[in-house]
Each structure stands twice: as structure tokens, then as C-alpha cells.
Short mmCIF file of C-alpha atoms in Angstrom, two decimals:
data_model
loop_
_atom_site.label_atom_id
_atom_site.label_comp_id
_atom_site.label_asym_id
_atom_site.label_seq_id
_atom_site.Cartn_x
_atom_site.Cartn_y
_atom_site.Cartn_z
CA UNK K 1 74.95 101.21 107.45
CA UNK K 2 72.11 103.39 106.90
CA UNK K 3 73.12 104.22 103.39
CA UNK K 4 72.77 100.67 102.58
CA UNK K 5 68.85 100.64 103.21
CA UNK K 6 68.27 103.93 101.45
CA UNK K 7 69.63 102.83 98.31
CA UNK K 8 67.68 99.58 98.44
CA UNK K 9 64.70 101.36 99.27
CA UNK K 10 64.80 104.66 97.49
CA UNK K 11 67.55 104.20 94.43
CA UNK K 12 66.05 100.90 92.95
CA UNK K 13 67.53 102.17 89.40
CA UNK K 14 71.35 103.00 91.24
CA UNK K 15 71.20 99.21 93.08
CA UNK K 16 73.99 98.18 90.26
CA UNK K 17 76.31 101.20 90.29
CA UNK K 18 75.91 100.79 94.14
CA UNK K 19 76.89 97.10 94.23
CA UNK K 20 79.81 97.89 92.35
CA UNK K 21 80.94 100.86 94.27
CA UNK K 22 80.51 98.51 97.55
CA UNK K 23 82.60 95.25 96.10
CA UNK K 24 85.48 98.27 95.14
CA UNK K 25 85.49 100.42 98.72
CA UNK K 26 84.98 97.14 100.80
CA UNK K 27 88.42 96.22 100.47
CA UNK K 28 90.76 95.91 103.44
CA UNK K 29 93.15 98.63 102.07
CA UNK K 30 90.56 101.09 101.08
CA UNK K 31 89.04 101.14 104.77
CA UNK K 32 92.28 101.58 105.98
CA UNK K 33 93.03 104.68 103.86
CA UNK K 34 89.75 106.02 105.84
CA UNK K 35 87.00 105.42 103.15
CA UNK K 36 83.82 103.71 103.69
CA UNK K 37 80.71 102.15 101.85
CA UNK K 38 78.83 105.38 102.66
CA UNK K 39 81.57 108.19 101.48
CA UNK K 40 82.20 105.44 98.27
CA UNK K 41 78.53 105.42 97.34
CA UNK K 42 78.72 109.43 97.50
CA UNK K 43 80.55 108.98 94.09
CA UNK K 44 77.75 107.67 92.32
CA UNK K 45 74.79 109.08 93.98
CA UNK K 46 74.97 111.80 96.21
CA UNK K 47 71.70 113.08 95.68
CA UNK K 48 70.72 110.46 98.22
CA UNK K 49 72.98 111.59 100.51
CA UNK K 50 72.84 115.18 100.95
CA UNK K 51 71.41 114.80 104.41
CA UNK K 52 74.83 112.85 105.34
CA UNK K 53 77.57 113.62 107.36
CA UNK K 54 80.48 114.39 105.25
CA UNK K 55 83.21 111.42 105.38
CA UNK K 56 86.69 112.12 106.07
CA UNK K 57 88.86 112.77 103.35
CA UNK K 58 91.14 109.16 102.72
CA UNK K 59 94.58 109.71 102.78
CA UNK K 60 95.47 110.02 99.31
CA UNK K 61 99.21 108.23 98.28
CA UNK K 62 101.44 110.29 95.29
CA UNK K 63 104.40 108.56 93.49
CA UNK K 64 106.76 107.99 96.30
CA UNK K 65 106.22 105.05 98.89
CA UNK K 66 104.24 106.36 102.03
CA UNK K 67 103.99 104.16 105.41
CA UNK K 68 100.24 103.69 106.29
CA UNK K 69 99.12 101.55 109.50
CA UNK K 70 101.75 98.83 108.66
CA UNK K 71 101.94 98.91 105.12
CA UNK K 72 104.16 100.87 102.09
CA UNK K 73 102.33 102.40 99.75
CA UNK K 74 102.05 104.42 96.64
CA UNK K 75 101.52 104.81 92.63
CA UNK K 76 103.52 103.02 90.01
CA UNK K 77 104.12 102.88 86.69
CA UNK K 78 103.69 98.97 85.63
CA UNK K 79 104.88 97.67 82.73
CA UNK K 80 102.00 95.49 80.50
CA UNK K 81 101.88 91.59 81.03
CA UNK K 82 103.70 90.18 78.28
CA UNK K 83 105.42 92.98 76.96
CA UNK K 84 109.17 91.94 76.42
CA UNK K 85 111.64 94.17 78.41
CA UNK K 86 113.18 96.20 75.29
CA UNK K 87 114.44 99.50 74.95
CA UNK K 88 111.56 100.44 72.43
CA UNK K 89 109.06 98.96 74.45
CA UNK K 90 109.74 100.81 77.42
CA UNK K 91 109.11 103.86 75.62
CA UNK K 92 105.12 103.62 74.55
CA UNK K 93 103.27 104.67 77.44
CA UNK K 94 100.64 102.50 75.84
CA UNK K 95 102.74 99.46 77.18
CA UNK K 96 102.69 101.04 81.14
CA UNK K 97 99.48 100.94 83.67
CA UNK K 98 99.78 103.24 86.50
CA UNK K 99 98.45 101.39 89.67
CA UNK K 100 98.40 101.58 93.46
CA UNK K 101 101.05 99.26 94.93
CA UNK K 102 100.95 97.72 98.61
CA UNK K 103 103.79 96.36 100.35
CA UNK K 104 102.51 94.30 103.18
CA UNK K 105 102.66 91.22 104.88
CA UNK K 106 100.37 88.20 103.80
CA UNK K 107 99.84 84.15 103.96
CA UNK K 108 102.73 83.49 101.64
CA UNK K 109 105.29 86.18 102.84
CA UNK K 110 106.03 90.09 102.34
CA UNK K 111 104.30 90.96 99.36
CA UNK K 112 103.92 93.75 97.03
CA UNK K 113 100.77 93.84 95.42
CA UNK K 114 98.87 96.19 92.91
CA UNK K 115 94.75 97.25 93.36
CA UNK K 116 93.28 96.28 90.17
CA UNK K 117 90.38 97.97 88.77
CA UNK K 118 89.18 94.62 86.50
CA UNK K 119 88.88 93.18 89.92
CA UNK K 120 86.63 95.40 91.56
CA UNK K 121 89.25 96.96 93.46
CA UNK K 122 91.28 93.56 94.85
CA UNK K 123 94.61 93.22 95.51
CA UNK K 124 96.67 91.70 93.12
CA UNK K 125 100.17 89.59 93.51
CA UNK K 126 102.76 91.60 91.49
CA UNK K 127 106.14 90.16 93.28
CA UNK K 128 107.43 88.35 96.50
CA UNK K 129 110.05 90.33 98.10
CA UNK K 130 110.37 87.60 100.76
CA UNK K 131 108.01 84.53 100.37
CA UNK K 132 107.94 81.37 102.27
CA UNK K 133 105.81 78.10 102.48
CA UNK K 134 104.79 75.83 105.25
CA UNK K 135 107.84 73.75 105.33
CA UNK K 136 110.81 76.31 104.49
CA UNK K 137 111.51 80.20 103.25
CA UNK K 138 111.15 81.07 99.47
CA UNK K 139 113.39 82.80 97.89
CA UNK K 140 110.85 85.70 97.08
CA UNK K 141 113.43 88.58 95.70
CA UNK K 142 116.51 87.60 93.68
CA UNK K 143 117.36 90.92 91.92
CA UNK K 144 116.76 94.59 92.38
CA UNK K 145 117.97 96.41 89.05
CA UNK K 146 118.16 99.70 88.17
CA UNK K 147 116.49 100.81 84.41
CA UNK K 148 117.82 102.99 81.99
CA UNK K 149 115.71 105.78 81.68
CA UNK K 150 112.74 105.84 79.11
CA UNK K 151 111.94 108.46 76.95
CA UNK K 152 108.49 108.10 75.99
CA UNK K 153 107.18 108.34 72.11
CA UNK K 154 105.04 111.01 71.64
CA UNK K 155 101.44 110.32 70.84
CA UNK K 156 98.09 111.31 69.12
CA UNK K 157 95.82 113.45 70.70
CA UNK K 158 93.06 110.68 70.62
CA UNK K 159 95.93 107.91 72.57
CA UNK K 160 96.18 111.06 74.72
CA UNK K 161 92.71 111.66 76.06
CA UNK K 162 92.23 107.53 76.18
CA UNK K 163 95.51 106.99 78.23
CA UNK K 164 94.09 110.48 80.24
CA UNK K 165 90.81 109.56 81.10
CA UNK K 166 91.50 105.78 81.72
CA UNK K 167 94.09 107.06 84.47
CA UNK K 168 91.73 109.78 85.97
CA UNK K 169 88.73 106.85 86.33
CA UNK K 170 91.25 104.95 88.33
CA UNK K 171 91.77 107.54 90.99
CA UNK K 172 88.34 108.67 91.15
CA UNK K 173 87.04 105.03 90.97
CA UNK K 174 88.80 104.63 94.59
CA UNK K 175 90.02 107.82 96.23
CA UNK K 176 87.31 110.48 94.47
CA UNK K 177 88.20 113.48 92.60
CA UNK K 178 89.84 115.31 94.99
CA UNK K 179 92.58 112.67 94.45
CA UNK K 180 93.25 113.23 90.55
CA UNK K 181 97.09 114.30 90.59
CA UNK K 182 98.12 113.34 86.90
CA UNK K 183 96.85 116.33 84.52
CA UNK K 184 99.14 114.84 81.94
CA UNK K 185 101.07 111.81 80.54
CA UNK K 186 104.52 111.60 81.79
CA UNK K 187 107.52 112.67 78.96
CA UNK K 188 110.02 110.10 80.92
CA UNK K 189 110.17 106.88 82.60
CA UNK K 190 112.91 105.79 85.43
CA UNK K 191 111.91 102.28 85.51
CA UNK K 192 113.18 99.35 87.38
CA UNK K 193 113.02 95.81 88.09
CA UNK K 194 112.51 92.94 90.00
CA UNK K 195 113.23 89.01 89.51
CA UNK K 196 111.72 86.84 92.02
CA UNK K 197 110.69 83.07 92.88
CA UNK K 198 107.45 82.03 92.93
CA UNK K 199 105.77 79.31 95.61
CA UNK K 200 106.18 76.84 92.29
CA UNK K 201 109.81 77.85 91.84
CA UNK K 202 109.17 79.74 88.78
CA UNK K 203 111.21 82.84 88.23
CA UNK K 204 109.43 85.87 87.39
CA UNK K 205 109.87 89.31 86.66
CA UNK K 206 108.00 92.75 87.67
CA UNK K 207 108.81 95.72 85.96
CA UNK K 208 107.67 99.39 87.21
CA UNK K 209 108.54 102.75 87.02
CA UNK K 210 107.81 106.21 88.44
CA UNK K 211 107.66 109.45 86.65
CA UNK K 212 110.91 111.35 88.62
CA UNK K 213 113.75 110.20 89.13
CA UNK K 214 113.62 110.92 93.25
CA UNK K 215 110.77 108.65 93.54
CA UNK K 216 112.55 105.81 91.89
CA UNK K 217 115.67 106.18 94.32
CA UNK K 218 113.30 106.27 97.04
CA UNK K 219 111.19 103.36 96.31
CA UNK K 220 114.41 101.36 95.40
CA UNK K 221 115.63 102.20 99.16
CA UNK K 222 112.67 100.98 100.78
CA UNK K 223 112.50 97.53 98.64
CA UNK K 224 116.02 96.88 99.51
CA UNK K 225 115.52 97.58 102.71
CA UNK K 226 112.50 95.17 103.54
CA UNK K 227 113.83 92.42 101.07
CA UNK K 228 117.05 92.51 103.28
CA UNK K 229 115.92 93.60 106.52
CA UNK K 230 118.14 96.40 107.07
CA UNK K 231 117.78 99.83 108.67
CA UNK K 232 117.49 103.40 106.76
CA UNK K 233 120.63 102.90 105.15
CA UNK K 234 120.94 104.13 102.15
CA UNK K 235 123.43 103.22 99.69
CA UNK K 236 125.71 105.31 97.13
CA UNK K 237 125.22 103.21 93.88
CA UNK K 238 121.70 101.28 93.93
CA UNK K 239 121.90 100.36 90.41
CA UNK K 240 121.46 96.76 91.37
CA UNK K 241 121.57 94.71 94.35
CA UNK K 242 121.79 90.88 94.38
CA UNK K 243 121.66 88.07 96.53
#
């Protein structure tokens, strides 16, 4: 667009932060939350753009799961790669990533997938709910379990401001500060989680969380329902469903 030849003409030092706001905003998701390489590069340089039309405003997901031109979507909790599912684990926020999740349909089946930031803003694989291959359908989901709550440790005021600002340059880094909802770390986690098969056969294990307890319900409803294909039921003890 036309913001692409002003910044190569007229913002030779902001050519970097540009690149990096285009690899981010350019992703099929992003557009189709209604943002664009010329309301992304606004974030980093608007100076250049003050003679711009103002974008429209991206829908903006919460906590619970949203529908969005085919797709579920919203913010979880995410448990750290490699962090073994203990009681006392569960309850350092340092050990938890809040990320956007995406339930949609891809290549290798109904997937849910995370946008990582260390990825320029790409979707990543976090479970099958229902996979399949060329030949024959994957198992994808096995189990849907319910969590104990979490009470989180307190912590410093340094881990504080850290965990703070690290979840504030995630928002802003893709929806812009008008989308900063979380003014403060969570006291309690309802977390829950999900085995699944892997294309290989591996079994695997995803384990998220949301900060209310509603939220939880509701995303456990709409996994259940996709995984199994049913309607808006919803059932009266969703502590864990198995196939």
C-alpha cells in the first residue's frame, strides 16, 4: 500500500521496526481480526502517518472463546513447555504464558493453535482436537480433563512488573493499546487439559487455563463440542470427557 513506499522512502532509520511490524500483522488471522500493514505500522511510527485515514479498530478477543469468520478464538493461560503437571507447579505464574488461541480448520485436521510472539506473530500447533492424514483419521483428542484450581504464589514486585509488561507487549505487539485488558496478574488459575495423538502417534499433552472459572466451563463446552461434533449441549459434570 501506500504506507509501504513512504517508509522506504521517508523512514530509512524505521525500515527494521517496520519489517518486523509487517512479518507480525501479515498473518492470516490478524487480517481477519480487521488489521492491516498500514494501521500495524501506526504502532511504531505514526508520525508518518498522520495524514492517514484512521483504520478500523480489530476486533479485540477477552478470555472466553469468541466465533470470528469461521474460527474460535480467545486468550489462554498456557502452561510452560516442559514444566511437569504438579500441584506446585501450577501455582507460579512464572510457569504460565498467556497467548491467543485459534481453533480452526487446517491441512492436518481441526486444530487449536497459539500466535507466538518469538515467531513474528505465526501460528503455532498447540493440540489436534481431530487430526487426520492422507490415508485414514487421527485420533487428534483423547482426553478433556478438568484441573483443580491453582492458587498462585505470590511474587516480588520486580517478577511483577516483568510478568506485567511482558503480557502488555503481547497485546499491543498485535491488537494496539486499546486492547490491553490485564492491569494485573491473576490470584487463581482454573486450568485444564488435553491429551492428544500426534500425525507420528505420539501422545501429547496441552495444558491451559483461564483466569475465572466461567471462562473455563465455557471453553471446555466448545472443545467438547467440536472434538465430538455435537450441538450446544451442554453437560452437568464436564470434569472429564473421554473417548
Amino acid at each position: 500500500g501506500d504506507g509501504v513506499s513512504v517508509h522506504l522512502l521517508d523512514a530509512d532509520g524505521q525500515l527494521r521496526t517496520w519489517g518486523r511490524c509487517w512479518r507480525r500483522f501479515n498473518s492470516r488471522l490478524l487480517r481477519s481480526l480487521g488489521t492491516c500493514c498500514t494501521w500495524g505500522c501506526q504502532l511504531c511510527c505514526p508520525v508518518f502517518f498522520m495524514t492517514q485515514p484512521r483504520a478500523a479498530t480489530p476486533l479485540v478477543p477477552g478470555e472466553r472463546p469468541m466465533k470470528s469468520r469461521g474460527q474460535v478464538l480467545g486468550y489462554l493461560w498456557k502452561l510452560c513447555a516442559g514444566v511437569d503437571l504438579t500441584p506446585a507447579n501450577l501455582s507460579k505464574i512464572q510457569n504460565w504464558r498467556r497467548r491467543l488461541f485459534i481453533i480452526e480448520e487446517v491441512e492436518r485436521g481441526l486444530a487449536m493453535q497459539y500466535v507466538s510472539e518469538k515467531s513474528d506473530g505465526s501460528n503455532v500447533l498447540a493440540s489436534l482436537i481431530r487430526g487426520r492424514t492422507r490415508k485414514r483419521a487421527t485420533t487428534g483428542l483423547s482426553d478433556l480433563e478438568e484441573l483443580p484450581p491453582a492458587l498462585l504464589e505470590p511474587v516480588n514486585p520486580d517478577t511483577r512488573y516483568s510478568m506485567l509488561n511482558s503480557l502488555k507487549q503481547y497485546e499491543i505487539a498485535f491488537f494496539g493499546t486499546a486492547a490491553m485488558q490485564v492491569t494485573a496478574l491473576p490470584e487463581q488459575l482454573f486450568p485444564m487439559s488435553l491429551k492428544w495423538t500426534d500425525a507420528s502417534g505420539s501422545a501429547q499433552r496441552l495444558v491451559i487455563a483461564t483466569s475465572q472459572e466461567s471462562d473455563r466451563q465455557a471453553w471446555l463446552v466448545c472443545i467438547r463440542n467440536l472434538w465430538l461434533q455435537d450441538g450446544p449441549r451442554i453437560p452437568r459434570s464436564p470434569a472429564s470427557w473421554s473417548r
